[in-house]
GROMACS .gro file of C-alpha atoms in nm:
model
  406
    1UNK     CA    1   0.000   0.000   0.000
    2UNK     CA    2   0.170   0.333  -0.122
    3UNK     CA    3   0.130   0.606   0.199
    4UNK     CA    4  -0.044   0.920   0.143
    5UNK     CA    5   0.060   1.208   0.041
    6UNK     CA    6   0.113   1.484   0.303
    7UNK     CA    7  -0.221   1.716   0.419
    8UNK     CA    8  -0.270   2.048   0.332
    9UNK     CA    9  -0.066   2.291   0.495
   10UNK     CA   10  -0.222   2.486   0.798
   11UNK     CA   11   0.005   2.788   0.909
   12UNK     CA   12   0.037   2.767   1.353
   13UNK     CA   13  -0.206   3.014   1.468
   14UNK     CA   14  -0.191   3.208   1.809
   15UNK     CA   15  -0.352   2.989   2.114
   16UNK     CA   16  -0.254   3.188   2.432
   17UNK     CA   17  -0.065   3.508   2.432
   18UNK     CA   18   0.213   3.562   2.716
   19UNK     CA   19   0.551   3.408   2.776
   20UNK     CA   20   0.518   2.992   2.755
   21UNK     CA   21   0.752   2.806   2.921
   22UNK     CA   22   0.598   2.442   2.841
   23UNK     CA   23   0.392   2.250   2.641
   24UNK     CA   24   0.273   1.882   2.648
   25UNK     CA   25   0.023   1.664   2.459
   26UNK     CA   26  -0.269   1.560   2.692
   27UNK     CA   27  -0.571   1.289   2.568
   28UNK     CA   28  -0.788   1.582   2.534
   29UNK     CA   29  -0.558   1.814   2.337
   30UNK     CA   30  -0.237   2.014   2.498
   31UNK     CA   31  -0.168   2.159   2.863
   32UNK     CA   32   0.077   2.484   2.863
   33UNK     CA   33   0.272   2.600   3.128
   34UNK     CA   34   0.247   3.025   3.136
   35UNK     CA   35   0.327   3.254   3.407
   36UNK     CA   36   0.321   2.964   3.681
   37UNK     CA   37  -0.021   2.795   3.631
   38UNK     CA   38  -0.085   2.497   3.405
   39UNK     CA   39  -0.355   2.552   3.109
   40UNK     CA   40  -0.567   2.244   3.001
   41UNK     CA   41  -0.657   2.348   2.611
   42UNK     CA   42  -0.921   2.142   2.377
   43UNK     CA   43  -0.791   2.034   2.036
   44UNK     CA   44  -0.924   2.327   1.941
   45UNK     CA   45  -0.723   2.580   2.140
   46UNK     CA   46  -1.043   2.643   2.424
   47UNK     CA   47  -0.893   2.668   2.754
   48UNK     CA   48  -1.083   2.443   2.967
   49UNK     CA   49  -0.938   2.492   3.317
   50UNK     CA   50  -0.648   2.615   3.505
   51UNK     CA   51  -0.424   2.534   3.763
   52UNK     CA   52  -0.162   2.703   3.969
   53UNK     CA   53  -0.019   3.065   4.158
   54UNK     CA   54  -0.218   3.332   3.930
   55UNK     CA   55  -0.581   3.398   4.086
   56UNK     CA   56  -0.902   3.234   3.925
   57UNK     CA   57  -0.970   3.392   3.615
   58UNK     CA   58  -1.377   3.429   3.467
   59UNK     CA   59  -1.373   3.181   3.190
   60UNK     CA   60  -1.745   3.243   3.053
   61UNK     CA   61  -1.952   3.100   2.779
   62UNK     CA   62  -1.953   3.298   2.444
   63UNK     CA   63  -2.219   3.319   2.127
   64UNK     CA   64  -2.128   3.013   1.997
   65UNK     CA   65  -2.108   2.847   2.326
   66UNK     CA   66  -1.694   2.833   2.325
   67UNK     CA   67  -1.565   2.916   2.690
   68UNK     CA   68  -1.245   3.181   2.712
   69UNK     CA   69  -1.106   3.400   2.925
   70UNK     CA   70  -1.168   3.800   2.877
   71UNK     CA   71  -0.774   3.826   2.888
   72UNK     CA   72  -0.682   3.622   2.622
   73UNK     CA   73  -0.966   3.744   2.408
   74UNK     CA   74  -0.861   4.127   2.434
   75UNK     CA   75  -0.462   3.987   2.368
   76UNK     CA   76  -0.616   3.841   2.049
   77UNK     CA   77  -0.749   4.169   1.948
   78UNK     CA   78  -0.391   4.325   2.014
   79UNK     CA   79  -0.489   4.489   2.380
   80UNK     CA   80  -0.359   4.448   2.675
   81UNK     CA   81  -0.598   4.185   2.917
   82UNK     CA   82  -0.631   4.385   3.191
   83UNK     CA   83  -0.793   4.673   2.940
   84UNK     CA   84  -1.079   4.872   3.035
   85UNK     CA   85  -1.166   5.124   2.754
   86UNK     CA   86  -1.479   5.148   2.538
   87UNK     CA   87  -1.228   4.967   2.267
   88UNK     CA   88  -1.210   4.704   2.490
   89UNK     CA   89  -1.530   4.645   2.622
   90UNK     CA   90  -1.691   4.693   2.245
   91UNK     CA   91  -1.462   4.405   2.183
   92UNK     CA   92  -1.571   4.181   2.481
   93UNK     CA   93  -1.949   4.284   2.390
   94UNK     CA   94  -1.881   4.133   2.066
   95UNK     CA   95  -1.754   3.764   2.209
   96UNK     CA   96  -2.043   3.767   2.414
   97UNK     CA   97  -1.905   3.857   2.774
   98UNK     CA   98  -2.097   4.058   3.044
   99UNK     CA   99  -1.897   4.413   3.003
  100UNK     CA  100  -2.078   4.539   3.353
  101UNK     CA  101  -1.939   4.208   3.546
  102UNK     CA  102  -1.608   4.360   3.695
  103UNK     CA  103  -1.278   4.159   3.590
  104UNK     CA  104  -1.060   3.998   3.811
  105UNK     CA  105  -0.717   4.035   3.728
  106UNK     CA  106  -0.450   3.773   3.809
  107UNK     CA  107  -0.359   3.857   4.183
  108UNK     CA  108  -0.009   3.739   4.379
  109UNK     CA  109   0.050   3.367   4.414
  110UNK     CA  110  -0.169   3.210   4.714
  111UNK     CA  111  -0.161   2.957   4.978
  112UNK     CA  112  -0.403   2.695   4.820
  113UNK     CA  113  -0.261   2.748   4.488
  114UNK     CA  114   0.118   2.720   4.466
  115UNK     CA  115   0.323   2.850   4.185
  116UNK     CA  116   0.301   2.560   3.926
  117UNK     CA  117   0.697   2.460   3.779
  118UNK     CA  118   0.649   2.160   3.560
  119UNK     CA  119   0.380   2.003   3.359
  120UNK     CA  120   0.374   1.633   3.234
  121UNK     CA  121   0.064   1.498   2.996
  122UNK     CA  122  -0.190   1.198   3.046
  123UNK     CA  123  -0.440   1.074   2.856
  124UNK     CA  124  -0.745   1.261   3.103
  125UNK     CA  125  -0.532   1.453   3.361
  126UNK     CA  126  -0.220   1.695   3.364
  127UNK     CA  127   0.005   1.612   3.607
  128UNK     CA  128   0.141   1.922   3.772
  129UNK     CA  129   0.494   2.008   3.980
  130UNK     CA  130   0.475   2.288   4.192
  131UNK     CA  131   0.639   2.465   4.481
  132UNK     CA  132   0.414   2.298   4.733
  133UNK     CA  133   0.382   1.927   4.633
  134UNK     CA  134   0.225   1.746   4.289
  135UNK     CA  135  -0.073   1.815   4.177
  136UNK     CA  136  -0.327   1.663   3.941
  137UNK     CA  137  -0.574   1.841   3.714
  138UNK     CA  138  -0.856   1.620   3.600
  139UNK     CA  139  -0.957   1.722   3.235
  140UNK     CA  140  -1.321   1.651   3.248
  141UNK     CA  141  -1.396   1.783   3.611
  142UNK     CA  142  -1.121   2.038   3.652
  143UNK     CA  143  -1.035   1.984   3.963
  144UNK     CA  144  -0.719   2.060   4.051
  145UNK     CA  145  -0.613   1.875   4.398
  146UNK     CA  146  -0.256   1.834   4.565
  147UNK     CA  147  -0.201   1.440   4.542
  148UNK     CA  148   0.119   1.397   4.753
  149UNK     CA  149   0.468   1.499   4.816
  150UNK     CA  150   0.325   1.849   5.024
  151UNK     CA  151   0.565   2.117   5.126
  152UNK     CA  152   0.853   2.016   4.811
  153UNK     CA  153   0.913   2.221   4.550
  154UNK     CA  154   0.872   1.939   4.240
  155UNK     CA  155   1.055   2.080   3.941
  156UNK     CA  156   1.067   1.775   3.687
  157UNK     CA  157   0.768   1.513   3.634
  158UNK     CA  158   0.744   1.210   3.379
  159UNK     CA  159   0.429   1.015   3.374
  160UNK     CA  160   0.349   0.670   3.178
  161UNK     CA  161   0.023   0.509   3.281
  162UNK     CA  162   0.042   0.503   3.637
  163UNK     CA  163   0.404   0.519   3.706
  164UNK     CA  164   0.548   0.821   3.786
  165UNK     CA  165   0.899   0.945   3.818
  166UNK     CA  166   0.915   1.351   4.016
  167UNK     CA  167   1.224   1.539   4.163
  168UNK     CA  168   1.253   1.735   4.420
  169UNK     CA  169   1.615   1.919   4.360
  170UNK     CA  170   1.826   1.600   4.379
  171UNK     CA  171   1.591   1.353   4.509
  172UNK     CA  172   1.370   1.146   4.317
  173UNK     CA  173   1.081   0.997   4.374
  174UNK     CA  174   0.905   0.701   4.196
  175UNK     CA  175   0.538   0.583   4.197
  176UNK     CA  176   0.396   0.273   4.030
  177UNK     CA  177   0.047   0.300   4.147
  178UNK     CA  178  -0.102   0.636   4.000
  179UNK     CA  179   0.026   0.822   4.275
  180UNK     CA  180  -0.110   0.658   4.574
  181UNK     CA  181   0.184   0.588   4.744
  182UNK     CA  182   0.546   0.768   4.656
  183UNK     CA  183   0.885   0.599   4.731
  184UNK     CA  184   1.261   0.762   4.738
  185UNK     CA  185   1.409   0.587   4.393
  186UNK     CA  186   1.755   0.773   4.417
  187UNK     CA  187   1.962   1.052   4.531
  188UNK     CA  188   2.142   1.222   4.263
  189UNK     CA  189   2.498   1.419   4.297
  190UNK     CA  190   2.278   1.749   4.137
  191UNK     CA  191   1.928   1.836   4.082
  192UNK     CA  192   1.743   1.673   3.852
  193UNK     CA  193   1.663   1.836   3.495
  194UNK     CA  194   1.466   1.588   3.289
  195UNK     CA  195   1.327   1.225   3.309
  196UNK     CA  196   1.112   1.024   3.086
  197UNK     CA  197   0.950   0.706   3.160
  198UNK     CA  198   0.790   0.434   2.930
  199UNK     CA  199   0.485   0.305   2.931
  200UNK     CA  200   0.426   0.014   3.226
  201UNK     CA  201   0.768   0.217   3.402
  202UNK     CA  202   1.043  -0.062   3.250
  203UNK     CA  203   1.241   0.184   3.149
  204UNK     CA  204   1.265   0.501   3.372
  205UNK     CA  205   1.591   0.745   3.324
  206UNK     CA  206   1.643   1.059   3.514
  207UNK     CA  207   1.924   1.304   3.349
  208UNK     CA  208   2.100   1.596   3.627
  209UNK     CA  209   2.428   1.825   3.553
  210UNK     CA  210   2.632   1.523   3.532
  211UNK     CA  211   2.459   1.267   3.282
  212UNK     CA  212   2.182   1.028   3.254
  213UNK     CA  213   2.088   0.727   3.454
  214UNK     CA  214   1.852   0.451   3.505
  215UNK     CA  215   1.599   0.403   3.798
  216UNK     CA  216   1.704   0.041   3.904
  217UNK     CA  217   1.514  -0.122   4.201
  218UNK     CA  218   1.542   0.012   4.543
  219UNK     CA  219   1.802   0.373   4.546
  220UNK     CA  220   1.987   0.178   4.264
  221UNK     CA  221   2.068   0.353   3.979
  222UNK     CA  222   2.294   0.236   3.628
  223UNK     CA  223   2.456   0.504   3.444
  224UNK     CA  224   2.362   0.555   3.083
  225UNK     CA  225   2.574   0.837   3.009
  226UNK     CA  226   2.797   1.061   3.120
  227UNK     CA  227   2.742   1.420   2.952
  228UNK     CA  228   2.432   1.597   3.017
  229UNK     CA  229   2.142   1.626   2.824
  230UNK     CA  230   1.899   1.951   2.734
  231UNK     CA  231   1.542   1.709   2.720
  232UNK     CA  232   1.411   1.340   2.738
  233UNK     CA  233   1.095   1.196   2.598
  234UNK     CA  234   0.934   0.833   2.579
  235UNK     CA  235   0.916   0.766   2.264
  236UNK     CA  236   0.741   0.404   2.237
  237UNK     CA  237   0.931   0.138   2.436
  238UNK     CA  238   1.218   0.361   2.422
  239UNK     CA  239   1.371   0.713   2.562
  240UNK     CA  240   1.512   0.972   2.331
  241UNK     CA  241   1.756   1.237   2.459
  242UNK     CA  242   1.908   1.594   2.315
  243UNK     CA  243   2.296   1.555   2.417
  244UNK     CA  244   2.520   1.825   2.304
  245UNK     CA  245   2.521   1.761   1.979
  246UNK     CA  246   2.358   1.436   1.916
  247UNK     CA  247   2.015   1.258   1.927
  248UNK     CA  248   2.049   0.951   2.135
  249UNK     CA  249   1.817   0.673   2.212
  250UNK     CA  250   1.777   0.429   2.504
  251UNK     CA  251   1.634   0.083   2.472
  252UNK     CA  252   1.591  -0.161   2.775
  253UNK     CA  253   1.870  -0.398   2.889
  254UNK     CA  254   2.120  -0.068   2.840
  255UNK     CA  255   2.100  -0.055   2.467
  256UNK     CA  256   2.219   0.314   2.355
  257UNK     CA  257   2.236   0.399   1.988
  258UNK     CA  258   2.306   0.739   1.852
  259UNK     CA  259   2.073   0.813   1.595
  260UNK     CA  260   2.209   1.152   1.422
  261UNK     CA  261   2.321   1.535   1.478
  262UNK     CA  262   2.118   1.752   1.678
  263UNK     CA  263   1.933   2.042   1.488
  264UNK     CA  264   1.940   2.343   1.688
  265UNK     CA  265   1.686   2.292   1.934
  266UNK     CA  266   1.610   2.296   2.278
  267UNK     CA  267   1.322   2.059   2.310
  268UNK     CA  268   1.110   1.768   2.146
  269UNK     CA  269   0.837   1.564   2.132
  270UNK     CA  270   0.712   1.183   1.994
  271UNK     CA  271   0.410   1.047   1.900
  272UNK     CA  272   0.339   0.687   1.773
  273UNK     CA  273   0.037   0.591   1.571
  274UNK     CA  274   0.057   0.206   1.482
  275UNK     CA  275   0.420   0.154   1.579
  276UNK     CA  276   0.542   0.465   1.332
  277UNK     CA  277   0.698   0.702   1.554
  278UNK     CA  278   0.707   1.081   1.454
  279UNK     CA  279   0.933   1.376   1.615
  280UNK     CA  280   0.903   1.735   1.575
  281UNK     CA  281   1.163   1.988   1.747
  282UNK     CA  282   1.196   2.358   1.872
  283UNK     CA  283   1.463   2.549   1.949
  284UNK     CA  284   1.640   2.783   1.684
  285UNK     CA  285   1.311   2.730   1.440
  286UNK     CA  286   1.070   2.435   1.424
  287UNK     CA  287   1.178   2.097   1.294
  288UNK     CA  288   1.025   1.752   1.201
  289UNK     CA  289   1.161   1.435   1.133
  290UNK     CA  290   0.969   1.076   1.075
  291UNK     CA  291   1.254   0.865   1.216
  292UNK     CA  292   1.539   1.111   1.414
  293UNK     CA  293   1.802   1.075   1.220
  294UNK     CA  294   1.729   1.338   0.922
  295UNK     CA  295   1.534   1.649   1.002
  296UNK     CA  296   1.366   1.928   0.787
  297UNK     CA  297   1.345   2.261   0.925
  298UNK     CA  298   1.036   2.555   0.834
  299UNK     CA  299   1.209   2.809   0.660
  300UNK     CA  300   0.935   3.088   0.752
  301UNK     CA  301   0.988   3.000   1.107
  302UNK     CA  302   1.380   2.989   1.048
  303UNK     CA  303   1.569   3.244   1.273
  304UNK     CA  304   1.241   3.262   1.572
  305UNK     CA  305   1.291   3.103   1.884
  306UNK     CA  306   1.102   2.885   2.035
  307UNK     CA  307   1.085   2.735   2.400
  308UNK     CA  308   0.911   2.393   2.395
  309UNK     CA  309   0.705   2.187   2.164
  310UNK     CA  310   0.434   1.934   2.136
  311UNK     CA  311   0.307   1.688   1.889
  312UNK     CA  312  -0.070   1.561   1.917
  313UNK     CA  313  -0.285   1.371   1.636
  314UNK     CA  314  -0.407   1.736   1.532
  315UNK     CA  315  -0.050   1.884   1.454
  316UNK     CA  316   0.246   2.042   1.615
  317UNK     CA  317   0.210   2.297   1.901
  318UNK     CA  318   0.478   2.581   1.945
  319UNK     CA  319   0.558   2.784   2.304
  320UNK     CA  320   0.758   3.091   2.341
  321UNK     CA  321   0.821   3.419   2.477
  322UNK     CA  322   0.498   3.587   2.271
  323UNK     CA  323   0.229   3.261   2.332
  324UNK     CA  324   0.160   2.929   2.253
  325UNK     CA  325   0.072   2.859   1.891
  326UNK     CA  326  -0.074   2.579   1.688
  327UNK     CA  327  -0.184   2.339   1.534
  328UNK     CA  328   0.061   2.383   1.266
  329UNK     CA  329   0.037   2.055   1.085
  330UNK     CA  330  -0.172   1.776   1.087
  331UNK     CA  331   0.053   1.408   1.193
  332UNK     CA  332  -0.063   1.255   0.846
  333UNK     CA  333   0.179   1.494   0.682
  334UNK     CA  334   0.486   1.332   0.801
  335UNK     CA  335   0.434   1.003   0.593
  336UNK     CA  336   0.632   1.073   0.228
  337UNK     CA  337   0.436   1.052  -0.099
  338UNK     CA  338   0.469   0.756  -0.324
  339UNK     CA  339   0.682   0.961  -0.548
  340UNK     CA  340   0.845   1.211  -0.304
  341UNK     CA  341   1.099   0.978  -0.067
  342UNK     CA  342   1.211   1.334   0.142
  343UNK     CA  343   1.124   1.444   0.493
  344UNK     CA  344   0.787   1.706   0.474
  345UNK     CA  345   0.845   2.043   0.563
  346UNK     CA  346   0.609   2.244   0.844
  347UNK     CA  347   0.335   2.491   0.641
  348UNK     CA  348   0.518   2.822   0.559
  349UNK     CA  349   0.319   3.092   0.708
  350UNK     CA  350   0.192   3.400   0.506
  351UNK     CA  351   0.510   3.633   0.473
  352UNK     CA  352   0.485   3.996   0.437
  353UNK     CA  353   0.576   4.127   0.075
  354UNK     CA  354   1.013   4.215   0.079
  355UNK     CA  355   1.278   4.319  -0.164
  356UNK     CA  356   1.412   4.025  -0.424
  357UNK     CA  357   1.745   4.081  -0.270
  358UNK     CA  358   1.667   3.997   0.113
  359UNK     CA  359   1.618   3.670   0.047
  360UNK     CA  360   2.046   3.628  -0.033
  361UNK     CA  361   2.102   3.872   0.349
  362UNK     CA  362   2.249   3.607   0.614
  363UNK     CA  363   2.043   3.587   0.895
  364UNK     CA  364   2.167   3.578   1.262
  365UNK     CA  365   2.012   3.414   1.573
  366UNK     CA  366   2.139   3.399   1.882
  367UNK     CA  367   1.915   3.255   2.137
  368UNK     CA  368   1.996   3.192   2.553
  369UNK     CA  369   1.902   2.827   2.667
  370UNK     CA  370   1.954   2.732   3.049
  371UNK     CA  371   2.186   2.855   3.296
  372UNK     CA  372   2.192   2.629   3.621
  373UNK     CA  373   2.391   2.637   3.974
  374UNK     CA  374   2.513   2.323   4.164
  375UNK     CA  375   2.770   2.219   4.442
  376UNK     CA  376   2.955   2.520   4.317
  377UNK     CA  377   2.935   2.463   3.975
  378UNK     CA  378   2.785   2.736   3.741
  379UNK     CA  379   2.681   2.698   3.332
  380UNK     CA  380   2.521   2.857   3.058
  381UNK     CA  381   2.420   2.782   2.762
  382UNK     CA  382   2.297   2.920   2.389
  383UNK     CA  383   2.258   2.886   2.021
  384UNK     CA  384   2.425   3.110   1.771
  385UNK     CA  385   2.312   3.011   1.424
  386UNK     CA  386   2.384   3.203   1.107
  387UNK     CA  387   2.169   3.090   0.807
  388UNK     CA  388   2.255   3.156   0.467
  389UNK     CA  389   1.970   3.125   0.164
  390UNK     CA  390   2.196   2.922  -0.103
  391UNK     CA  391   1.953   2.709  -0.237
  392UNK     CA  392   1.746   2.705  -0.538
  393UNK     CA  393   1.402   2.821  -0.355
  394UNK     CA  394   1.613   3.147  -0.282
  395UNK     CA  395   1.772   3.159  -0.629
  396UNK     CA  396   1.420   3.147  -0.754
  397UNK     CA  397   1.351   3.439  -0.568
  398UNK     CA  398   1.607   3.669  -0.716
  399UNK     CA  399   1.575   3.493  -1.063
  400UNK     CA  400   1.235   3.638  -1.261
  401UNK     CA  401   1.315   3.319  -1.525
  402UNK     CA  402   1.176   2.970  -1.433
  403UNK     CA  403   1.444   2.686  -1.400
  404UNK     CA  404   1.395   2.395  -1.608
  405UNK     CA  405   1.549   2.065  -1.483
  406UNK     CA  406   1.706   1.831  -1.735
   0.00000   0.00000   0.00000
């Protein structure tokens, strides 16, 4: 049977406006981490609840029965969410919210609703890290209740069915039974940064400052490698990691294979329909790739930086500094045509109209990544990248006649 041919191109539209740190597939559509809460969207970019530090904000129902918040509705029109002029309120009128019910603006974190640090997806619940504890925000209820671990600050969380790997700094904790009971699975020499866990929890790893290694049985760890690593995912029955400047992947019994350079990117995701497994990337631009080892890059989103990224069924979902957008391509589009073998390309987005001649300027990026403190030990790191337009979609753009090929 010949796959299909790749879906029509949908350019990422904005979702939530503000700085977003995190995003992660859920069963219902994405959750994003902004501004220390957690925000449960639908696959269609509705925010259905909220969890964390900033105050409950009125999420009402609108003329065609879509619930959103009056903040993100008046960012969408290009005004600032906590704006009260006749512009804005004509604007609100319009979506269908009561203009003469006060708004309440985000207010200073609180005691029942600690500043949220990490996010980790399930298929009906978004597991949540925050300063006091984990937390658990059903999707269909909403509820949003502290589940164990109270009074630590839980900065990394990996969740696979109903095991569980969270740290706390340098400790790590392990669950195997949805989170009703917690148990101390190692110590590490620094704090924690990532983990990943497969599904059923037979292959947990837990990456710090120092490298990667396995959760073995009781505080018993193996090493897996010794350089440190910017993310981890489950990807299927295995874990894929960004090292410095490789992709690497981690099967069970210690099985490591390197799999190909590292774009410039900061983050990743998997999904797996059917046993195909399909990765898209953000860092220094948005990338996709159907197997890891050869990647294709969006040149209209060449040059932006982006923070995190997640891939669900609808398409690919892109955080930064200025919001969360997506979906920007449907999963079907990363299977090659029967007559085009090469890795698909993210939609180009509409570009403004610009001399012949800018296409052949070099364009510079320099983007900061992490910088992290540890038993006296201080790093940074970033991404310099200076793209050149060489090939033969920028010669056509400086070129009025066509190019035949032979």
């Amino acid at each position: 049977m010949m796959a299909a041919g790749p879906s029509p191109a949908r350019a990422p539209r904005m979702i939530l406006g503000g700085r977003v740190d995190r995003v992660v597939a859920t069963g219902s559509g994405v959750a994003a981490l902004r501004g220390g809460e957690a925000v449960l969207l639908a696959r269609d970019g509705r925010v259905v609840s909220r969890c964390g530090s900033t105050a409950a904000q009125p999420i009402e129902h609108r003329h065609d029965g879509t619930m959103r918040d009056a903040e993100d509705v008046l960012r969408e029109a290009d005004l600032d969410g906590d704006d009260e002029s006749p512009e804005a309120e004509d604007v609100l009128d319009d979506e269908g919210f009561d203009v003469d019910r006060p708004r309440h603006r985000a207010g200073p974190p609180t005691t029942d609703a600690p500043r949220a640090l990490a996010i980790a997806g399930a298929a009906d619940a978004v597991w949540i890290g925050t300063t006091d504890g984990l937390r658990r925000l059903d999707a269909r209820t909403g509820a949003c209740p502290r589940v164990a671990l109270g009074g630590r600050a839980i900065g990394v969380v990996a969740v696979a069915g109903r095991t569980l790997v969270v740290a706390d700094d340098a400790t790590i904790w392990r669950s195997d039974d949805g989170a009703a009971s917690f148990r101390v699975a190692a110590v590490l020499p620094s704090p924690a940064r990532a983990a990943a866990v497969t599904d059923g929890g037979a292959l947990a790893l837990v990456a710090d400052d120092d490298g990667v290694v396995e959760l073995e049985g009781g505080r018993e760890t193996a090493p897996r490698l010794d350089t440190s690593v910017a993310s981890m995912i489950a990807c299927g029955g295995d874990v894929l990691a960004l090292a410095d400047d490789a992709l690497i992947r981690f099967g069970i019994d210690g099985e490591r294979e390197v799999l190909g350079s590292r774009p410039p990117v900061r983050a990743f995701a998997c999904t797996v329909t059917n046993g195909v497994s399909r990765l898209a990337a953000a860092g220094v631009g948005a990338w996709t790739s159907a197997d890891g080892r050869a990647w294709a890059d969006d040149a209209a989103l060449a040059g932006r930086s982006f923070a995190d990224v997640a891939l669900t069924a609808d398409g690919v979902w892109l955080a930064g500094d200025d919001g969360l957008r997506g979906p920007a391509l449907a999963a079907s589009s990363f299977e090659p045509s029967s007559t085009d073998v090469s890795l698909p390309r993210l939609p180009r987005t509409a570009a403004r109209a610009r001399p012949a001649w800018a296409a052949l300027l070099p364009r510079l990026t320099f983007v900061y990544q992490t910088w992290a403190e540890s038993q006296g030990r201080a790093g940074w790191r970033c991404w310099a990248l200076l793209t050149f337009s060489i090939d033969r979609r920028a010669r056509a753009r400086v070129n009025a006649q066509p190019e035949t090929s032979p």
